[in-house]
């Protein structure tokens, strides 16, 4: 009988199982009420006294081995199951990934960049914290020039020389200082003006300014370029240039595009005139070229500047400029673009 028990011990030690059902069947076979062990315990009575001691020891050995085996197999199986859970149910359908959408400002900015890059303009950028020279003085706006009041300025701390740029014309100054003509560049970016915040205006907004400098650039070139732009951007080719004033251009003009008066929205957008004002422009003042190290006797050029936010409001019928900086995903999620 003792040999039989020892055989069982060997079998128990070799046993393996990878499923809970198999382990449970094994446990019942050995440790259950009607299991192998209980049979041996029941047989204890009929074992001759001389063998009782050894018999008892071997049966207990078998009991421990069976119990240890069951515990070890269960533990291993649990570990495996936990690992499986890291990956979850691999057959489950995937979670839908929410796609982001582009900000309306970026959409309009990218459209403008795309249109001008097709006629040879590159993109230039500069710092938002500027010095007086690049934002004002080089642009023909010396200290105490009354036109400085046209753009209410945020100054950095108490240093009147350091400010938040009021237009991206400052980037054009930097570009002219670093590059020789021919120059064809557009400068998109955020600008700041100390204005009361309302549905129509904000203390920061975005611009794209353009600059073209070469030999013999004329006002006709400017007009042609602007017409190309409005045709590509809005599908409207009828424009008019109204005389205006900017310190850095001479002559200067305000550009209107004929939007038309076909729908009620057209009436609202154009205040019943059919015309929309979209940007400022002019021939670069010779003083500005001189300030930036370009000989005005040899070169001439034109510049223009437009606000991206206003165009975005117009194109997407957005009623309040503040919506552009509130980051409400219900608003932002409505914009889709390939650019
Ligand atoms: N810098 C002007 C502004 O911010 C726009 C402009 C640019 C006008 C270039 C003329 C030429 O209002």
Coordinates of C-alpha atoms and ligand atoms in Angstrom, one line a residue:
X1 CA 0.0 0.0 0.0
X2 CA 2.8 2.4 0.9
X3 CA 4.3 1.9 -2.6
X4 CA 1.0 2.8 -4.1
X5 CA 0.9 6.0 -2.1
X6 CA 4.4 6.8 -3.3
X7 CA 3.3 6.3 -6.9
X8 CA 0.5 8.8 -6.2
X9 CA 3.0 11.3 -4.8
X10 CA 5.0 11.0 -8.0
X11 CA 1.9 11.5 -10.1
X12 CA 0.8 14.5 -8.1
X13 CA 4.2 16.1 -8.4
X14 CA 4.2 15.7 -12.2
X15 CA 0.7 16.9 -12.7
X16 CA 0.1 20.2 -14.6
X17 CA -3.0 21.9 -15.8
X18 CA -3.8 25.2 -17.5
X19 CA -7.5 25.5 -16.9
X20 CA -9.5 26.0 -13.7
X21 CA -11.7 23.0 -14.6
X22 CA -8.8 20.6 -14.7
X23 CA -7.3 21.9 -11.5
X24 CA -10.7 21.5 -9.7
X25 CA -11.1 17.9 -11.0
X26 CA -7.6 17.1 -9.7
X27 CA -8.5 18.7 -6.3
X28 CA -11.7 16.6 -6.1
X29 CA -9.9 13.4 -7.1
X30 CA -7.3 13.8 -4.3
X31 CA -8.7 16.1 -1.6
X32 CA -12.5 15.7 -2.1
X33 CA -14.8 13.9 0.3
X34 CA -14.7 10.7 -1.7
X35 CA -11.1 11.4 -2.9
X36 CA -8.0 9.2 -2.9
X37 CA -6.7 10.7 0.4
X38 CA -9.9 9.9 2.3
X39 CA -9.7 6.3 1.0
X40 CA -6.2 6.1 2.4
X41 CA -7.2 7.6 5.7
X42 CA -10.1 5.2 6.0
X43 CA -7.6 2.3 5.3
X44 CA -5.4 3.5 8.2
X45 CA -7.4 1.3 10.7
X46 CA -6.5 -1.9 8.9
X47 CA -2.8 -1.2 8.6
X48 CA -0.7 -3.4 10.9
X49 CA 0.6 -1.5 13.9
X50 CA 4.3 -1.9 12.8
X51 CA 3.5 0.0 9.6
X52 CA 1.2 2.6 11.0
X53 CA 3.9 5.2 11.6
X54 CA 5.4 5.1 8.1
X55 CA 1.9 4.8 6.5
X56 CA 0.8 8.0 8.4
X57 CA 3.9 9.9 7.3
X58 CA 3.5 9.0 3.6
X59 CA -0.2 9.7 3.5
X60 CA 0.4 13.1 5.0
X61 CA 3.2 13.7 2.4
X62 CA 0.7 12.9 -0.3
X63 CA -1.9 15.3 1.2
X64 CA 0.7 18.1 1.4
X65 CA 1.9 17.5 -2.1
X66 CA -1.7 17.5 -3.5
X67 CA -2.6 20.7 -1.6
X68 CA 0.6 22.5 -2.7
X69 CA 0.0 21.5 -6.2
X70 CA -3.5 22.8 -6.3
X71 CA -2.4 26.1 -4.7
X72 CA 0.6 26.5 -7.1
X73 CA -1.5 25.8 -10.2
X74 CA -4.3 28.2 -9.1
X75 CA -1.8 31.0 -8.5
X76 CA -0.1 30.6 -11.8
X77 CA -3.5 30.6 -13.6
X78 CA -4.5 33.8 -11.8
X79 CA -1.3 35.6 -12.8
X80 CA -1.9 34.6 -16.4
X81 CA -5.5 35.9 -16.3
X82 CA -4.3 39.3 -14.8
X83 CA -1.9 39.6 -17.7
X84 CA -4.6 38.9 -20.2
X85 CA -6.7 41.7 -18.7
X86 CA -4.1 44.3 -19.5
X87 CA -5.1 43.9 -23.1
X88 CA -8.8 43.4 -22.4
X89 CA -11.0 41.5 -24.8
X90 CA -9.0 41.5 -28.0
X91 CA -12.0 40.7 -30.1
X92 CA -13.9 43.8 -28.9
X93 CA -14.5 46.5 -31.6
X94 CA -12.0 49.4 -31.3
X95 CA -13.0 52.7 -29.5
X96 CA -13.7 55.3 -32.1
X97 CA -10.8 57.9 -32.1
X98 CA -12.1 61.4 -32.1
X99 CA -10.5 63.4 -34.9
X100 CA -9.4 67.0 -34.1
X101 CA -10.5 69.9 -36.2
X102 CA -8.6 72.9 -37.3
X103 CA -9.3 76.3 -35.8
X104 CA -11.1 78.7 -38.1
X105 CA -8.2 81.2 -37.8
X106 CA -5.7 78.5 -38.9
X107 CA -8.0 77.5 -41.8
X108 CA -8.2 81.1 -43.2
X109 CA -4.5 81.7 -42.5
X110 CA -3.5 78.5 -44.4
X111 CA -5.8 79.5 -47.3
X112 CA -4.1 82.9 -47.6
X113 CA -0.6 81.3 -47.4
X114 CA -1.6 78.8 -50.0
X115 CA -2.9 81.5 -52.4
X116 CA 0.2 83.7 -52.1
X117 CA 2.7 80.8 -52.2
X118 CA 1.4 79.9 -55.7
X119 CA 2.7 83.3 -57.0
X120 CA 6.1 83.0 -55.3
X121 CA 5.6 84.4 -51.8
X122 CA 7.4 82.7 -49.0
X123 CA 6.3 82.8 -45.3
X124 CA 8.3 84.8 -42.7
X125 CA 7.7 85.0 -39.0
X126 CA 9.0 87.2 -36.2
X127 CA 8.7 87.8 -32.4
X128 CA 5.4 88.9 -30.8
X129 CA 7.4 90.9 -28.2
X130 CA 9.0 93.6 -30.3
X131 CA 11.2 96.7 -29.9
X132 CA 10.2 100.2 -30.8
X133 CA 12.4 100.2 -33.9
X134 CA 10.8 97.3 -35.7
X135 CA 7.2 98.1 -34.8
X136 CA 7.3 101.9 -35.3
X137 CA 10.5 103.9 -36.0
X138 CA 11.7 101.9 -39.0
X139 CA 8.2 102.1 -40.4
X140 CA 8.4 105.9 -40.6
X141 CA 6.8 106.4 -37.3
X142 CA 9.4 108.3 -35.2
X143 CA 8.8 109.1 -31.6
X144 CA 5.9 111.6 -31.0
X145 CA 4.5 110.8 -34.5
X146 CA 0.7 111.4 -34.1
X147 CA 0.0 108.2 -36.1
X148 CA 1.3 106.1 -33.3
X149 CA -2.0 106.7 -31.6
X150 CA -3.7 104.8 -34.5
X151 CA -2.7 101.6 -32.8
X152 CA -3.0 101.6 -29.0
X153 CA 0.0 99.7 -27.7
X154 CA 0.7 97.3 -24.9
X155 CA 4.1 98.0 -23.4
X156 CA 6.1 95.5 -21.5
X157 CA 6.5 96.6 -17.9
X158 CA 7.8 100.2 -17.8
X159 CA 10.2 100.1 -20.7
X160 CA 8.7 102.1 -23.5
X161 CA 11.1 100.5 -25.9
X162 CA 9.7 97.0 -25.5
X163 CA 6.1 96.2 -26.6
X164 CA 3.7 93.7 -28.0
X165 CA 3.7 94.2 -31.7
X166 CA 0.7 96.0 -33.0
X167 CA 1.0 94.6 -36.6
X168 CA 3.2 92.1 -38.4
X169 CA 4.8 94.9 -40.5
X170 CA 7.5 94.5 -37.8
X171 CA 8.3 91.2 -39.4
X172 CA 8.7 92.9 -42.8
X173 CA 11.2 95.3 -41.3
X174 CA 13.2 92.3 -40.0
X175 CA 12.9 90.5 -43.3
X176 CA 14.2 93.6 -45.3
X177 CA 17.1 94.0 -42.9
X178 CA 18.2 90.4 -43.5
X179 CA 17.4 89.8 -47.2
X180 CA 18.3 91.6 -50.4
X181 CA 15.6 92.2 -53.1
X182 CA 13.8 90.7 -54.9
X183 CA 11.7 90.1 -51.8
X184 CA 8.3 88.3 -51.9
X185 CA 7.1 87.4 -48.4
X186 CA 4.0 87.2 -46.4
X187 CA 4.0 87.4 -42.6
X188 CA 1.2 85.8 -40.7
X189 CA 1.0 86.2 -36.9
X190 CA -0.8 87.4 -33.8
X191 CA -0.8 91.1 -32.9
X192 CA -2.0 93.0 -29.9
X193 CA -3.8 96.3 -29.5
X194 CA -5.0 97.9 -26.3
X195 CA -8.7 98.1 -27.3
X196 CA -11.9 97.4 -25.4
X197 CA -13.1 93.9 -26.0
X198 CA -16.4 93.5 -27.6
X199 CA -18.2 91.3 -30.1
X200 CA -16.4 93.1 -32.9
X201 CA -12.9 93.7 -31.6
X202 CA -10.4 92.0 -29.3
X203 CA -7.2 93.1 -27.7
X204 CA -5.4 90.5 -29.8
X205 CA -6.0 89.3 -33.3
X206 CA -4.2 87.9 -36.3
X207 CA -2.8 89.4 -39.5
X208 CA -1.2 88.4 -42.7
X209 CA 0.9 91.2 -44.2
X210 CA 2.6 90.9 -47.6
X211 CA 5.6 92.6 -49.0
X212 CA 7.0 92.7 -52.6
X213 CA 10.2 94.5 -53.4
X214 CA 12.1 94.5 -56.7
X215 CA 13.2 96.8 -59.5
X216 CA 10.3 98.7 -61.1
X217 CA 7.4 97.4 -58.9
X218 CA 4.4 99.6 -59.6
X219 CA 0.9 100.3 -58.2
X220 CA -0.5 98.3 -61.1
X221 CA 1.4 95.3 -59.8
X222 CA -0.2 95.8 -56.4
X223 CA -3.7 96.0 -57.8
X224 CA -3.2 92.9 -60.0
X225 CA -1.9 90.9 -57.1
X226 CA -4.8 91.9 -54.8
X227 CA -7.3 91.1 -57.6
X228 CA -5.7 87.6 -58.0
X229 CA -6.0 87.2 -54.2
X230 CA -9.7 88.2 -53.9
X231 CA -10.6 86.0 -56.9
X232 CA -8.9 82.9 -55.3
X233 CA -10.0 83.6 -51.8
X234 CA -13.6 84.7 -52.2
X235 CA -14.4 84.0 -55.8
X236 CA -14.8 87.7 -56.4
X237 CA -12.7 89.7 -58.8
X238 CA -14.3 93.2 -58.5
X239 CA -12.2 95.4 -56.1
X240 CA -11.8 99.1 -55.5
X241 CA -9.0 101.0 -53.9
X242 CA -10.0 104.0 -51.7
X243 CA -7.2 106.5 -50.9
X244 CA -6.1 106.2 -47.3
X245 CA -3.2 106.9 -45.0
X246 CA -0.5 104.7 -43.5
X247 CA 2.8 106.2 -42.4
X248 CA 4.8 103.4 -44.0
X249 CA 3.2 103.5 -47.5
X250 CA 2.8 106.3 -50.0
X251 CA 0.3 106.3 -51.7
X252 CA -1.9 104.2 -49.4
X253 CA -5.2 102.7 -50.0
X254 CA -8.0 100.7 -48.4
X255 CA -9.1 97.7 -50.4
X256 CA -12.8 96.8 -50.8
X257 CA -14.1 93.7 -52.5
X258 CA -17.5 93.7 -54.2
X259 CA -19.4 90.9 -52.4
X260 CA -22.7 91.5 -54.1
X261 CA -26.2 91.9 -52.7
X262 CA -27.8 88.6 -53.6
X263 CA -28.9 87.3 -50.2
X264 CA -30.1 88.8 -47.0
X265 CA -26.7 87.9 -45.4
X266 CA -25.0 89.9 -48.1
X267 CA -27.0 92.9 -47.1
X268 CA -26.1 92.4 -43.4
X269 CA -22.4 91.8 -44.1
X270 CA -22.0 94.8 -46.4
X271 CA -24.4 97.1 -44.6
X272 CA -26.5 97.3 -47.8
X273 CA -23.6 98.6 -50.0
X274 CA -22.4 95.3 -51.5
X275 CA -18.8 96.3 -50.7
X276 CA -16.6 94.7 -48.0
X277 CA -13.5 96.4 -46.7
X278 CA -10.8 93.7 -46.4
X279 CA -7.3 95.2 -46.1
X280 CA -4.9 98.2 -46.2
X281 CA -2.2 98.5 -48.7
X282 CA 0.2 100.9 -50.5
X283 CA 3.6 101.5 -52.1
X284 CA 6.4 101.1 -49.5
X285 CA 7.5 104.6 -48.4
X286 CA 11.1 105.3 -49.6
X287 CA 12.0 106.2 -46.0
X288 CA 11.1 102.7 -44.9
X289 CA 13.3 101.1 -47.6
X290 CA 16.1 103.4 -46.6
X291 CA 15.7 102.5 -42.9
X292 CA 16.0 98.8 -43.7
X293 CA 19.1 99.2 -45.8
X294 CA 17.4 99.0 -49.3
X295 CA 18.2 101.7 -51.8
X296 CA 14.9 103.4 -52.8
X297 CA 16.5 104.8 -56.0
X298 CA 17.0 101.3 -57.2
X299 CA 14.1 99.4 -55.7
X300 CA 10.4 100.0 -55.1
X301 CA 7.7 97.8 -53.7
X302 CA 4.2 97.3 -52.3
X303 CA 2.8 96.1 -49.0
X304 CA -0.6 95.1 -47.8
X305 CA -2.0 93.8 -44.5
X306 CA -5.3 92.1 -43.6
X307 CA -6.9 90.8 -40.4
X308 CA -7.5 87.1 -40.4
X309 CA -10.1 87.1 -37.6
X310 CA -12.5 89.5 -39.5
X311 CA -12.2 87.3 -42.6
X312 CA -12.9 84.2 -40.6
X313 CA -16.0 85.8 -39.1
X314 CA -17.3 86.8 -42.5
X315 CA -16.6 83.6 -44.2
X316 CA -18.1 81.4 -41.5
X317 CA -20.9 83.7 -40.3
X318 CA -19.5 83.8 -36.8
X319 CA -21.4 86.5 -34.8
X320 CA -18.8 87.2 -32.1
X321 CA -15.0 87.6 -32.3
X322 CA -14.6 86.3 -28.7
X323 CA -15.8 82.8 -29.9
X324 CA -12.4 82.5 -31.6
X325 CA -10.5 82.5 -28.4
X326 CA -12.9 80.7 -26.0
X327 CA -11.9 77.2 -27.1
X328 CA -15.4 75.8 -26.8
X329 CA -15.2 72.4 -28.5
X330 CA -18.8 72.6 -29.6
X331 CA -17.9 75.6 -31.7
X332 CA -14.4 74.4 -32.8
X333 CA -15.7 70.9 -33.8
X334 CA -17.8 72.4 -36.6
X335 CA -14.8 73.4 -38.7
X336 CA -13.3 71.0 -41.1
X337 CA -10.6 71.7 -43.7
X338 CA -8.1 70.0 -45.9
X339 CA -5.6 72.9 -45.6
Ligands
LIG1 N1 0.1 97.5 -40.9 C1 -1.2 98.0 -41.2 C2 -2.1 97.7 -40.0 O1 -1.8 96.9 -39.2 C3 -1.7 97.3 -42.4 C4 -1.0 97.7 -43.7 C5 0.1 96.9 -44.1 C6 -1.3 98.8 -44.4 C7 0.8 97.2 -45.2 C8 -0.6 99.1 -45.5 C9 0.5 98.3 -45.9 O2 -3.2 98.3 -40.0

